[in-house]
Amino acid sequence: MGIDSYRSNCERCIHTHLCEGTAANEQIAGHRLRVRRHDSLYRVGESPGNRIYCIRSGSFKLVMQRPGDAEQVIAFAMAPDFLGLNTLGAAGHTASAVALEDSEVCVIDWDRQAFRGRRQPMQRNGLHALLAGEIRRAQQATLLLHHTHSRQRMADLVLNLSQAYHSNGYSARRFRLPMSRCDIASYIGVSAECVSRLIDQFRRKGMLQLHRRDLTLLDPDALQRTAAGVEN
Amino acid sequence: MGIDSYRSNCERCIHTHLCEGTAANEQIAGHRLRVRRHDSLYRVGESPGNRIYCIRSGSFKLVMQRPGDAEQVIAFAMAPDFLGLNTLGAAGHTASAVALEDSEVCVIDWDRQAFRGRRQPMQRNGLHALLAGEIRRAQQATLLLHHTHSRQRMADLVLNLSQAYHSNGYSARRFRLPMSRCDIASYIGVSAECVSRLIDQFRRKGMLQLHRRDLTLLDPDALQRTAAGVEN
DNA sequence: CGCCCTATTGAATATAATCAACCGCCGTGG
DNA sequence: CCACGGCGGTTGATTATATTCAATAGGGCG
């Protein structure tokens, strides 16, 4: 599986407010896992085992299985996103989490009292808020898919990624795509060829530059307008 | 607003396990609301006020607002679904809930200790499971939208509705669509004209019958195959 | 160097949007 | 009672858009 466990270090984690305090965290969030590129953190159907994961570095794609062996990318996730929030009360994972690059996750045992927040109401609310936020996130994702034209969905994805990097302290203008063209195609619901053509189209219009997986946004406003569908 | 409040009756509610017991429920779930067809239970941007709702009768559509006045149907909901589960930790509602027919909802105050389940772990887990289930639901919805062809999405929607009615004790073969063609079009991401053509196409192939809003499934298996894309 | 895998490009075809006209049900008001 | 008007729904013709199939390019790696 390419998975490798070691002790956690919670000092720089932004989610410590969900636990009891930085001191106790390393007992709660017992260990971390390394997941190598293209390996799965978990797969469809596997028992979730009351664990959730927090991405500390790297990125993942969430893949659902269609009847008839076809796969579908339903989300991308990067640090500090959580994985497995949707598993409580489910018999098995409804999606697989596949690492897009060598990644590290923090494992949190759902059953530990400390995380479930018996002591402080804030912790309990924090967990509820986390779950509610994940619902909004998923609903927001449907909004992307509801764009009529593929160029709108593509522009929307690029802007979403840009914002994700930005809110994690990286450049919003320049970043490296961790996913393949094929993954992008699956996620935005077009053929892989179409992704190529869309990128080329954006490049010719001076909206962005993309060499292999290195992306530079040149005209975010134009992308915004494209996503909104006010111009072609 | 067309909203009208009265006392709740929890005796036949299937969600009492989330509360402390049937006896106490009517104090917890203080009151019900009637919402008339085309009226909103809540609107985008309104403060959620730490309430969630449980549909007791009728049905709703969830509508998101796009930049530039366009609206987008992102989900349909019917009894005994919950509404507003995605609001905890959010400043305002991210979607509007519009009644598709005259409906009744049960109002549950999120702040009440009883519902948050200080006493019994089962209650707390019940709430977590509820939220986690809503995440899965939203992710499932993205799966529908990921179908390449509109006929797949249409068939998928029909089957989903059928299953929803079935699991609530109604016929899976024969039911009344509470939503307009326009709502369907928005939800599955096609033009309203296309919905008409798809219905006609399904009818000519003997898969279903639809007179105004009364739907009869004639060949669910064929619909299944159409949704899966194995045949046209 | 040569292979494999990802990505790109081209040409023909399938699919759905758009624009426009029309239908029919339903409630309103004469 | 019937005529009217409006709205939701359907149908037709044209155009825009994306898929499919096929061929090609080019990097990473043994």
PDB file of C-alpha atoms in Angstrom, chain B residues 76-81 137 144 153-179 184 187 202 207-210 213-224 227:
ATOM      1  CA  PHE B  76     -34.778  18.388  -3.886  1.00  0.00           C
ATOM      2  CA  ALA B  77     -35.931  17.336  -0.431  1.00  0.00           C
ATOM      3  CA  MET B  78     -39.017  15.604   0.907  1.00  0.00           C
ATOM      4  CA  ALA B  79     -40.207  14.134   4.216  1.00  0.00           C
ATOM      5  CA  PRO B  80     -38.411  12.981   6.331  1.00  0.00           C
ATOM      6  CA  ASP B  81     -35.351  14.891   5.110  1.00  0.00           C
ATOM      7  CA  ARG B 137     -25.925  12.753  -0.044  1.00  0.00           C
ATOM      8  CA  LEU B 144     -25.596  12.356 -10.989  1.00  0.00           C
ATOM      9  CA  ARG B 153     -28.817  12.451 -15.759  1.00  0.00           C
ATOM     10  CA  MET B 154     -32.548  12.475 -16.449  1.00  0.00           C
ATOM     11  CA  ALA B 155     -32.867   8.724 -15.980  1.00  0.00           C
ATOM     12  CA  ASP B 156     -30.800   8.960 -12.812  1.00  0.00           C
ATOM     13  CA  LEU B 157     -33.059  11.658 -11.390  1.00  0.00           C
ATOM     14  CA  VAL B 158     -36.211   9.679 -12.126  1.00  0.00           C
ATOM     15  CA  LEU B 159     -34.758   6.604 -10.447  1.00  0.00           C
ATOM     16  CA  ASN B 160     -33.620   8.627  -7.429  1.00  0.00           C
ATOM     17  CA  LEU B 161     -37.087  10.077  -7.011  1.00  0.00           C
ATOM     18  CA  SER B 162     -38.603   6.641  -7.380  1.00  0.00           C
ATOM     19  CA  GLN B 163     -36.341   5.280  -4.679  1.00  0.00           C
ATOM     20  CA  ALA B 164     -37.053   8.229  -2.381  1.00  0.00           C
ATOM     21  CA  TYR B 165     -40.795   7.639  -2.660  1.00  0.00           C
ATOM     22  CA  HIS B 166     -40.331   3.927  -2.217  1.00  0.00           C
ATOM     23  CA  SER B 167     -38.272   4.237   0.952  1.00  0.00           C
ATOM     24  CA  ASN B 168     -40.957   6.481   2.382  1.00  0.00           C
ATOM     25  CA  GLY B 169     -43.664   3.911   1.854  1.00  0.00           C
ATOM     26  CA  TYR B 170     -45.087   5.157  -1.423  1.00  0.00           C
ATOM     27  CA  SER B 171     -45.146   3.376  -4.749  1.00  0.00           C
ATOM     28  CA  ALA B 172     -41.838   3.272  -6.592  1.00  0.00           C
ATOM     29  CA  ARG B 173     -43.689   2.876  -9.890  1.00  0.00           C
ATOM     30  CA  ARG B 174     -46.220   5.642  -9.736  1.00  0.00           C
ATOM     31  CA  PHE B 175     -45.897   9.049  -8.161  1.00  0.00           C
ATOM     32  CA  ARG B 176     -46.491  12.702  -8.696  1.00  0.00           C
ATOM     33  CA  LEU B 177     -43.582  15.014  -9.491  1.00  0.00           C
ATOM     34  CA  PRO B 178     -43.766  18.002  -7.169  1.00  0.00           C
ATOM     35  CA  MET B 179     -41.378  20.101  -9.242  1.00  0.00           C
ATOM     36  CA  ILE B 184     -35.824  19.591 -13.261  1.00  0.00           C
ATOM     37  CA  TYR B 187     -31.217  20.500 -11.381  1.00  0.00           C
ATOM     38  CA  PHE B 202     -38.275   7.871 -22.784  1.00  0.00           C
ATOM     39  CA  MET B 207     -39.736   3.371 -20.381  1.00  0.00           C
ATOM     40  CA  LEU B 208     -42.273   5.592 -18.675  1.00  0.00           C
ATOM     41  CA  GLN B 209     -45.462   7.525 -19.006  1.00  0.00           C
ATOM     42  CA  LEU B 210     -45.889  11.111 -17.871  1.00  0.00           C
ATOM     43  CA  ARG B 213     -46.859  15.639 -13.386  1.00  0.00           C
ATOM     44  CA  ASP B 214     -48.123  12.103 -12.886  1.00  0.00           C
ATOM     45  CA  LEU B 215     -45.312   9.712 -13.580  1.00  0.00           C
ATOM     46  CA  THR B 216     -45.525   5.965 -14.175  1.00  0.00           C
ATOM     47  CA  LEU B 217     -42.383   3.905 -14.596  1.00  0.00           C
ATOM     48  CA  LEU B 218     -42.927   1.140 -17.132  1.00  0.00           C
ATOM     49  CA  ASP B 219     -39.410  -0.227 -17.488  1.00  0.00           C
ATOM     50  CA  PRO B 220     -37.143   0.642 -14.544  1.00  0.00           C
ATOM     51  CA  ASP B 221     -34.434  -1.702 -15.811  1.00  0.00           C
ATOM     52  CA  ALA B 222     -34.197   0.157 -19.091  1.00  0.00           C
ATOM     53  CA  LEU B 223     -33.968   3.414 -17.151  1.00  0.00           C
ATOM     54  CA  GLN B 224     -31.203   1.885 -15.082  1.00  0.00           C
ATOM     55  CA  ALA B 227     -28.531   6.010 -16.485  1.00  0.00           C
TER      56      ALA B 227
END
